[in-house]
PDB file of C-alpha atoms in Angstrom:
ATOM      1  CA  UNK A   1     156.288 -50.412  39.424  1.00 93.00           C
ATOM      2  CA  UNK A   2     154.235 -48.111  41.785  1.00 95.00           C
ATOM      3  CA  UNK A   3     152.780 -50.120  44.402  1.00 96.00           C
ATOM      4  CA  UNK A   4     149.845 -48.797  43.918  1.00 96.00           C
ATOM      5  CA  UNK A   5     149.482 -50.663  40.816  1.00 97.00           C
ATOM      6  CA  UNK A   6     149.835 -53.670  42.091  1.00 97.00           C
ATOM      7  CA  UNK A   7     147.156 -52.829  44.511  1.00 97.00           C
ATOM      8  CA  UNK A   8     144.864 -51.763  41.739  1.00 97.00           C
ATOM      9  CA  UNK A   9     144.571 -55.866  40.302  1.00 97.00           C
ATOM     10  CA  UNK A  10     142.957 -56.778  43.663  1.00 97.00           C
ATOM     11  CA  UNK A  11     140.856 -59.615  42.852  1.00 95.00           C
ATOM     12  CA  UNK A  12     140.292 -61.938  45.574  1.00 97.00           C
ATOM     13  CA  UNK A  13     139.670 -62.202  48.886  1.00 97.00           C
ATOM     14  CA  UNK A  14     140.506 -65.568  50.914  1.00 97.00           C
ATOM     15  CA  UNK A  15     139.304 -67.068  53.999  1.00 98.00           C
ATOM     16  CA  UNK A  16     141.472 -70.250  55.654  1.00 97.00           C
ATOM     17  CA  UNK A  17     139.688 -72.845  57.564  1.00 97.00           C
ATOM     18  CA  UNK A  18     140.168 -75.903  59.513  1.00 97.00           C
ATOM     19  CA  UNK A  19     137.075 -77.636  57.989  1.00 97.00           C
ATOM     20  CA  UNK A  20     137.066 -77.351  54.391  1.00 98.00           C
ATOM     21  CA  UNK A  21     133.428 -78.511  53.663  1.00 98.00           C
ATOM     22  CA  UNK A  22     131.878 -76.868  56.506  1.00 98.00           C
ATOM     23  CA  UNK A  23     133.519 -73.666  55.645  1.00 98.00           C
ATOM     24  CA  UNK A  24     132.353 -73.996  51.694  1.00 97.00           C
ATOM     25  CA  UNK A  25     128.983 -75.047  52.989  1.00 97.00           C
ATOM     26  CA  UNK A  26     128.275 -71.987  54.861  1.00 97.00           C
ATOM     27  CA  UNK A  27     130.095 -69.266  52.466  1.00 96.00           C
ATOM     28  CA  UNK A  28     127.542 -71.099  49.986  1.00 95.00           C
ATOM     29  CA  UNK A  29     124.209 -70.197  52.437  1.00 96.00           C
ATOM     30  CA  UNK A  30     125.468 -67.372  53.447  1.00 96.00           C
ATOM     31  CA  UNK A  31     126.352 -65.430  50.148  1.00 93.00           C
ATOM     32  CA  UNK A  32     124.081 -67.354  47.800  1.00 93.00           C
ATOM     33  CA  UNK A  33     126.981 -69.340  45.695  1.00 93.00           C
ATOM     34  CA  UNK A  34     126.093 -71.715  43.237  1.00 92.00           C
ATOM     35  CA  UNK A  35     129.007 -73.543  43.820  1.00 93.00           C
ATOM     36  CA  UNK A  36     133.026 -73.731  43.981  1.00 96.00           C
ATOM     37  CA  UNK A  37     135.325 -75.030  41.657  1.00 95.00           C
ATOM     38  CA  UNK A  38     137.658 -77.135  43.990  1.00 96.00           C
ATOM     39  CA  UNK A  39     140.767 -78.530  44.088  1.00 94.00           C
ATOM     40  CA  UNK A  40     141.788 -81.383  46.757  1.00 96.00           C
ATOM     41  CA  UNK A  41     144.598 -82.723  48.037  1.00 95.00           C
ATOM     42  CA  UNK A  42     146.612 -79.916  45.801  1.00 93.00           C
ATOM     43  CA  UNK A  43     150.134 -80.099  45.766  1.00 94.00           C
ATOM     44  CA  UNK A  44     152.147 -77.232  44.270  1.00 94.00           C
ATOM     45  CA  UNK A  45     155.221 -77.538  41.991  1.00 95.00           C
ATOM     46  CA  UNK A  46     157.981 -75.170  43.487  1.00 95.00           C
ATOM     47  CA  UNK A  47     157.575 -74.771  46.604  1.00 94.00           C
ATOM     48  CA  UNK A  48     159.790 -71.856  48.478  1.00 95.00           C
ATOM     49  CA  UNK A  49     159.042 -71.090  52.034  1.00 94.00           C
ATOM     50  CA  UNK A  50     161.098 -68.491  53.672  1.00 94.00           C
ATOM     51  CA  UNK A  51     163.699 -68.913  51.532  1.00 94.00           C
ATOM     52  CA  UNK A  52     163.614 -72.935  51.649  1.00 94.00           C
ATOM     53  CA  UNK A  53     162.665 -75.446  48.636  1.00 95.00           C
ATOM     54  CA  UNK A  54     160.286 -77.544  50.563  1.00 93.00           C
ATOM     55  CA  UNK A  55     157.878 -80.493  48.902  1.00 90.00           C
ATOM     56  CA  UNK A  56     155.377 -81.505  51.504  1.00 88.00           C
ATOM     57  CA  UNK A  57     153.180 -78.754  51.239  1.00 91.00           C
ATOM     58  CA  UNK A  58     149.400 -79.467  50.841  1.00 93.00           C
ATOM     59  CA  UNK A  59     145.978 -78.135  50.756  1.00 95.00           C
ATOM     60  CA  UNK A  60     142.643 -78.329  49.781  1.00 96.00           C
ATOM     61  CA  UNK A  61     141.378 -75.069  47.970  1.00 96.00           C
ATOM     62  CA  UNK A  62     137.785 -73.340  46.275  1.00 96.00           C
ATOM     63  CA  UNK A  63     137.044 -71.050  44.392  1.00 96.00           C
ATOM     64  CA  UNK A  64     133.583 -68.823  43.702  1.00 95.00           C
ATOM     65  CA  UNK A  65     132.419 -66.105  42.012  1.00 90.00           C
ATOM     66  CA  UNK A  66     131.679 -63.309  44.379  1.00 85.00           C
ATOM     67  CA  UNK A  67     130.652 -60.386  41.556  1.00 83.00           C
ATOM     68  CA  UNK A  68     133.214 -58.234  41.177  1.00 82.00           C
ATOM     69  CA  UNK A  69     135.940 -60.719  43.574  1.00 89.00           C
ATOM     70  CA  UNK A  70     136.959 -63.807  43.725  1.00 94.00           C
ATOM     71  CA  UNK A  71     136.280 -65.723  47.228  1.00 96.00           C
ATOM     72  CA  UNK A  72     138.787 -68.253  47.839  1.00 97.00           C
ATOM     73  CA  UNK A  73     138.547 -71.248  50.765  1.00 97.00           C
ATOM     74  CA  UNK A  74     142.259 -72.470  51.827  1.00 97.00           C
ATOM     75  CA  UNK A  75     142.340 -75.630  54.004  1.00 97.00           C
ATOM     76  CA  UNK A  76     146.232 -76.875  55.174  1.00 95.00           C
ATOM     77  CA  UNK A  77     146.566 -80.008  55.279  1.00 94.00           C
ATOM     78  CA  UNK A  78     150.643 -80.500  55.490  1.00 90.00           C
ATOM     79  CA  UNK A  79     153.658 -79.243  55.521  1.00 88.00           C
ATOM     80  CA  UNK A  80     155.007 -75.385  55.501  1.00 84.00           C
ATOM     81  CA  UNK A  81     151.223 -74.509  54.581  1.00 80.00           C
ATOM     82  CA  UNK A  82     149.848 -75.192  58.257  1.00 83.00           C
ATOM     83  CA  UNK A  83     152.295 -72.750  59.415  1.00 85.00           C
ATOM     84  CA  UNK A  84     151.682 -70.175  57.237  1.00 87.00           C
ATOM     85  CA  UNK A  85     147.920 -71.225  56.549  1.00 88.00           C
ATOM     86  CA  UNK A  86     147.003 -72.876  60.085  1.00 86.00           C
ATOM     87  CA  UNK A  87     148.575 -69.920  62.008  1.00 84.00           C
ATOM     88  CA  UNK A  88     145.803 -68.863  64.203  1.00 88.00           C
ATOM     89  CA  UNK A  89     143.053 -71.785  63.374  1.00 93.00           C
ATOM     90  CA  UNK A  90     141.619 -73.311  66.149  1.00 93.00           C
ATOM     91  CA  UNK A  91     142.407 -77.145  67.324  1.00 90.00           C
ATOM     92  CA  UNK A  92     139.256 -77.631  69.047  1.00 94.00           C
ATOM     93  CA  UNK A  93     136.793 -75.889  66.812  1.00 97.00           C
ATOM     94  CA  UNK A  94     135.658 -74.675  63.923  1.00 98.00           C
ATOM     95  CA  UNK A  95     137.010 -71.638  61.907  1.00 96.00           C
ATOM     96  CA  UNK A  96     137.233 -69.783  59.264  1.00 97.00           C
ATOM     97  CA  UNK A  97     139.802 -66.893  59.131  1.00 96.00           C
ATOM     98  CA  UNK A  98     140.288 -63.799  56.691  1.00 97.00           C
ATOM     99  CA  UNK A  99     144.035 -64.478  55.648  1.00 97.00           C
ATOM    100  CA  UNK A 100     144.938 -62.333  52.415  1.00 97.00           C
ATOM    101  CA  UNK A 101     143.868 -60.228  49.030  1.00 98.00           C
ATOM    102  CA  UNK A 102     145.149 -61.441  45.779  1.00 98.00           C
ATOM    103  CA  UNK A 103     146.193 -59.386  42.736  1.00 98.00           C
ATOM    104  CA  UNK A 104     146.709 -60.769  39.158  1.00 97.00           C
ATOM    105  CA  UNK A 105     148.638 -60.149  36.778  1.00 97.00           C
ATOM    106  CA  UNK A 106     146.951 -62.658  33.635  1.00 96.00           C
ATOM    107  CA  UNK A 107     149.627 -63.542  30.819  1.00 91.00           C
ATOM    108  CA  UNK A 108     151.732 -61.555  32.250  1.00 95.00           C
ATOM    109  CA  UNK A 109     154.667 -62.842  33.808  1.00 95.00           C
ATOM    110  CA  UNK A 110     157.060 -59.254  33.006  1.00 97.00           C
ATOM    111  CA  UNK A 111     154.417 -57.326  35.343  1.00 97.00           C
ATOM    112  CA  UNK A 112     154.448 -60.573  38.104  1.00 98.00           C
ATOM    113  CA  UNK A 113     158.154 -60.793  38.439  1.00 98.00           C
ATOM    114  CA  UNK A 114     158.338 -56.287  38.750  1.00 98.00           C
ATOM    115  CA  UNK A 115     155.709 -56.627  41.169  1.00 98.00           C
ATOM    116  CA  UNK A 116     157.641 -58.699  43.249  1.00 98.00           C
ATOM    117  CA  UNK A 117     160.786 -56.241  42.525  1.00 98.00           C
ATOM    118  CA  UNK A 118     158.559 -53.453  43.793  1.00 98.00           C
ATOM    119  CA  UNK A 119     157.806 -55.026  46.830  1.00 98.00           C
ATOM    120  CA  UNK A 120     160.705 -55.960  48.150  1.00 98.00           C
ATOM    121  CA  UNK A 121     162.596 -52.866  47.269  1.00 98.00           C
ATOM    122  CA  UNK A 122     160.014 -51.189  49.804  1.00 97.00           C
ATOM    123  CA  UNK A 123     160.866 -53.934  52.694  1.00 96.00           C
ATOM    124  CA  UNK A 124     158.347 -55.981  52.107  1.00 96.00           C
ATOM    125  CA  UNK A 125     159.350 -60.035  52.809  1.00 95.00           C
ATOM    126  CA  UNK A 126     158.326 -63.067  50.671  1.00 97.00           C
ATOM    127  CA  UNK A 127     157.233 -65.357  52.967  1.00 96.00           C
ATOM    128  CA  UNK A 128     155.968 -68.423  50.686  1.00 95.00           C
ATOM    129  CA  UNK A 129     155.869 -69.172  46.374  1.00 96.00           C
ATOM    130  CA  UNK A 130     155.063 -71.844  44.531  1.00 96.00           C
ATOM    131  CA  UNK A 131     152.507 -72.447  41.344  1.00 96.00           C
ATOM    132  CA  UNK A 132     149.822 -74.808  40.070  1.00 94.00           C
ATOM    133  CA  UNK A 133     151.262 -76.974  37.348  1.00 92.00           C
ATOM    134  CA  UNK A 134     150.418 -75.533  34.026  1.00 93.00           C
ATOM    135  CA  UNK A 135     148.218 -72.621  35.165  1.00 94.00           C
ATOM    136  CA  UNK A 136     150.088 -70.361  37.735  1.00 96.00           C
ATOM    137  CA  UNK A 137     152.896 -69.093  39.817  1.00 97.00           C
ATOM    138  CA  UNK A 138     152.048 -67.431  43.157  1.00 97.00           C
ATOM    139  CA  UNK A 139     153.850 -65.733  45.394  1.00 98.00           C
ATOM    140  CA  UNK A 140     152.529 -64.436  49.396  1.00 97.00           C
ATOM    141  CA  UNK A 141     154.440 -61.103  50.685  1.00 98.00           C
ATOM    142  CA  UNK A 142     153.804 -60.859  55.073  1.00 96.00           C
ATOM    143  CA  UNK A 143     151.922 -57.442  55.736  1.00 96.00           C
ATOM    144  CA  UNK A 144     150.653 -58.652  58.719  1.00 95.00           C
ATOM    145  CA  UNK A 145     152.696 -55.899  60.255  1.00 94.00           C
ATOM    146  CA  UNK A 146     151.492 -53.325  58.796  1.00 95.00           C
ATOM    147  CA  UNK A 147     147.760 -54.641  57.404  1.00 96.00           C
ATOM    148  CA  UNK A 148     147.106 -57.345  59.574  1.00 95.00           C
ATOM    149  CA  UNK A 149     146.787 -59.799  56.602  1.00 96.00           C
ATOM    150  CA  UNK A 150     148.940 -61.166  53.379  1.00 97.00           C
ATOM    151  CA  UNK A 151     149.108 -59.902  49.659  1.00 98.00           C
ATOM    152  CA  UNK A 152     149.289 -62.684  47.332  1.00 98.00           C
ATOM    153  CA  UNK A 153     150.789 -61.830  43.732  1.00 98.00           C
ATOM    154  CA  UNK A 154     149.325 -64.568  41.030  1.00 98.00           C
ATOM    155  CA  UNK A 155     150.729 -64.796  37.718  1.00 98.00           C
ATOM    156  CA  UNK A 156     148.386 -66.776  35.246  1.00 97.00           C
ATOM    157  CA  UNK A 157     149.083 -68.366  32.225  1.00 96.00           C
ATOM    158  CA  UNK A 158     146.932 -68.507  29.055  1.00 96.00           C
ATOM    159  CA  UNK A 159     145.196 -71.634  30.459  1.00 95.00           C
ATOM    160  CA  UNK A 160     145.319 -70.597  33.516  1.00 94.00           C
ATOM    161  CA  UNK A 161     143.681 -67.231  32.324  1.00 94.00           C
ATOM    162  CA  UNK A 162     140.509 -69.321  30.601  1.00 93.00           C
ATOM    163  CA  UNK A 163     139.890 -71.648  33.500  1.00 91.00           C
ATOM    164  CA  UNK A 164     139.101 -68.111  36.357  1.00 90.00           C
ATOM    165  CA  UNK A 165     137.314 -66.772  32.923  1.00 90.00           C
ATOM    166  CA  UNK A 166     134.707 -69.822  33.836  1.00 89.00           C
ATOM    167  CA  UNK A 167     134.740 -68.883  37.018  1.00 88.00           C
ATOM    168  CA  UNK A 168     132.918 -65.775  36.332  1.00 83.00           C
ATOM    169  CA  UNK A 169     130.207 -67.143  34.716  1.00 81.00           C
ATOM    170  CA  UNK A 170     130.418 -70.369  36.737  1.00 79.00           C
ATOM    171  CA  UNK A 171     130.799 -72.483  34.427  1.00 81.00           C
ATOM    172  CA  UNK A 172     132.492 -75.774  35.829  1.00 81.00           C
ATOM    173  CA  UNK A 173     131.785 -78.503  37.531  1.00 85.00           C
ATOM    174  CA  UNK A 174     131.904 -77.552  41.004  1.00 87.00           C
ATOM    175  CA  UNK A 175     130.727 -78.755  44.564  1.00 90.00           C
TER     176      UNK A 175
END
């Protein structure tokens, strides 16, 4: 798979932050969000990092509809994740941090798997996958090298498909 095709299901943007609320508060003001669709306390199934099954990863996360992207807000809150989250948030005050772009591959799990293939045949290191239960698999390649930030590859399922397709039109509860 050309890389440029994996480039060309961008989708998201994210932001990390060491105040969750704070940091959904103000991307709310600020861009004129209805609302996120959040997730706390998440824990994924399936955790790898750096090439070690680890469990004690943790993290509160939202979602928004930003037009044509998705904005996503990514708060650590244990294990593996504050290293690869938490790398450069503050202690001592507040932030909120551009950490990666996201492309998709929906019901598609062929495309997700040569995607990964693709990248690492260039050089390209998995640093971190895991998945939601029952809606994804996710995987975060380090370009901080060369980009200064991380690609994350997301495979959804069917339901996981029809739960972003409310996202669009928010239509969820949300915060």
């Amino acid at each position: 798979m050309p890389i440029t095709e994996i480039w060309a299901k961008t989708f998201q943007i994210c932001w990390v932050t060491n105040d969750f609320d704070k940091a959904k508060d103000l991307l709310k003001e600020k861009f004129d969000i209805p609302q996120f669709m959040v997730m706390r306390d998440l824990v994924p199934v399936d955790q790898i990092y750096e090439g070690h099954s680890v469990t004690d990863c943790k993290f509160h996360a939202g979602w928004a509809n930003g037009g044509h992207f998705d904005l996503e807000l990514i708060q650590p809150t244990g294990g593996a994740l504050l290293e690869m989250y938490g790398e450069k948030l503050s202690k001592d005050k507040f932030d909120m941090l551009f950490h990666h772009v996201a492309a998709r591959f929906d019901d598609d799990s062929d495309g997700y798997y040569k995607a990964i293939e693709a990248l690492e045949a260039k050089g390209f290191e998995m640093k971190m996958s895991a998945g939601i239960k029952d809606l994804t698999k996710y995987c975060y390649f380090d370009m901080r090298e060369m980009l200064g930030h991380y690609l994350e590859l997301i495979y959804f399922n069917e339901a996981g498909v029809k739960l972003m397709e409310t996202l669009v039109i928010n239509d969820f509860d949300g915060e």
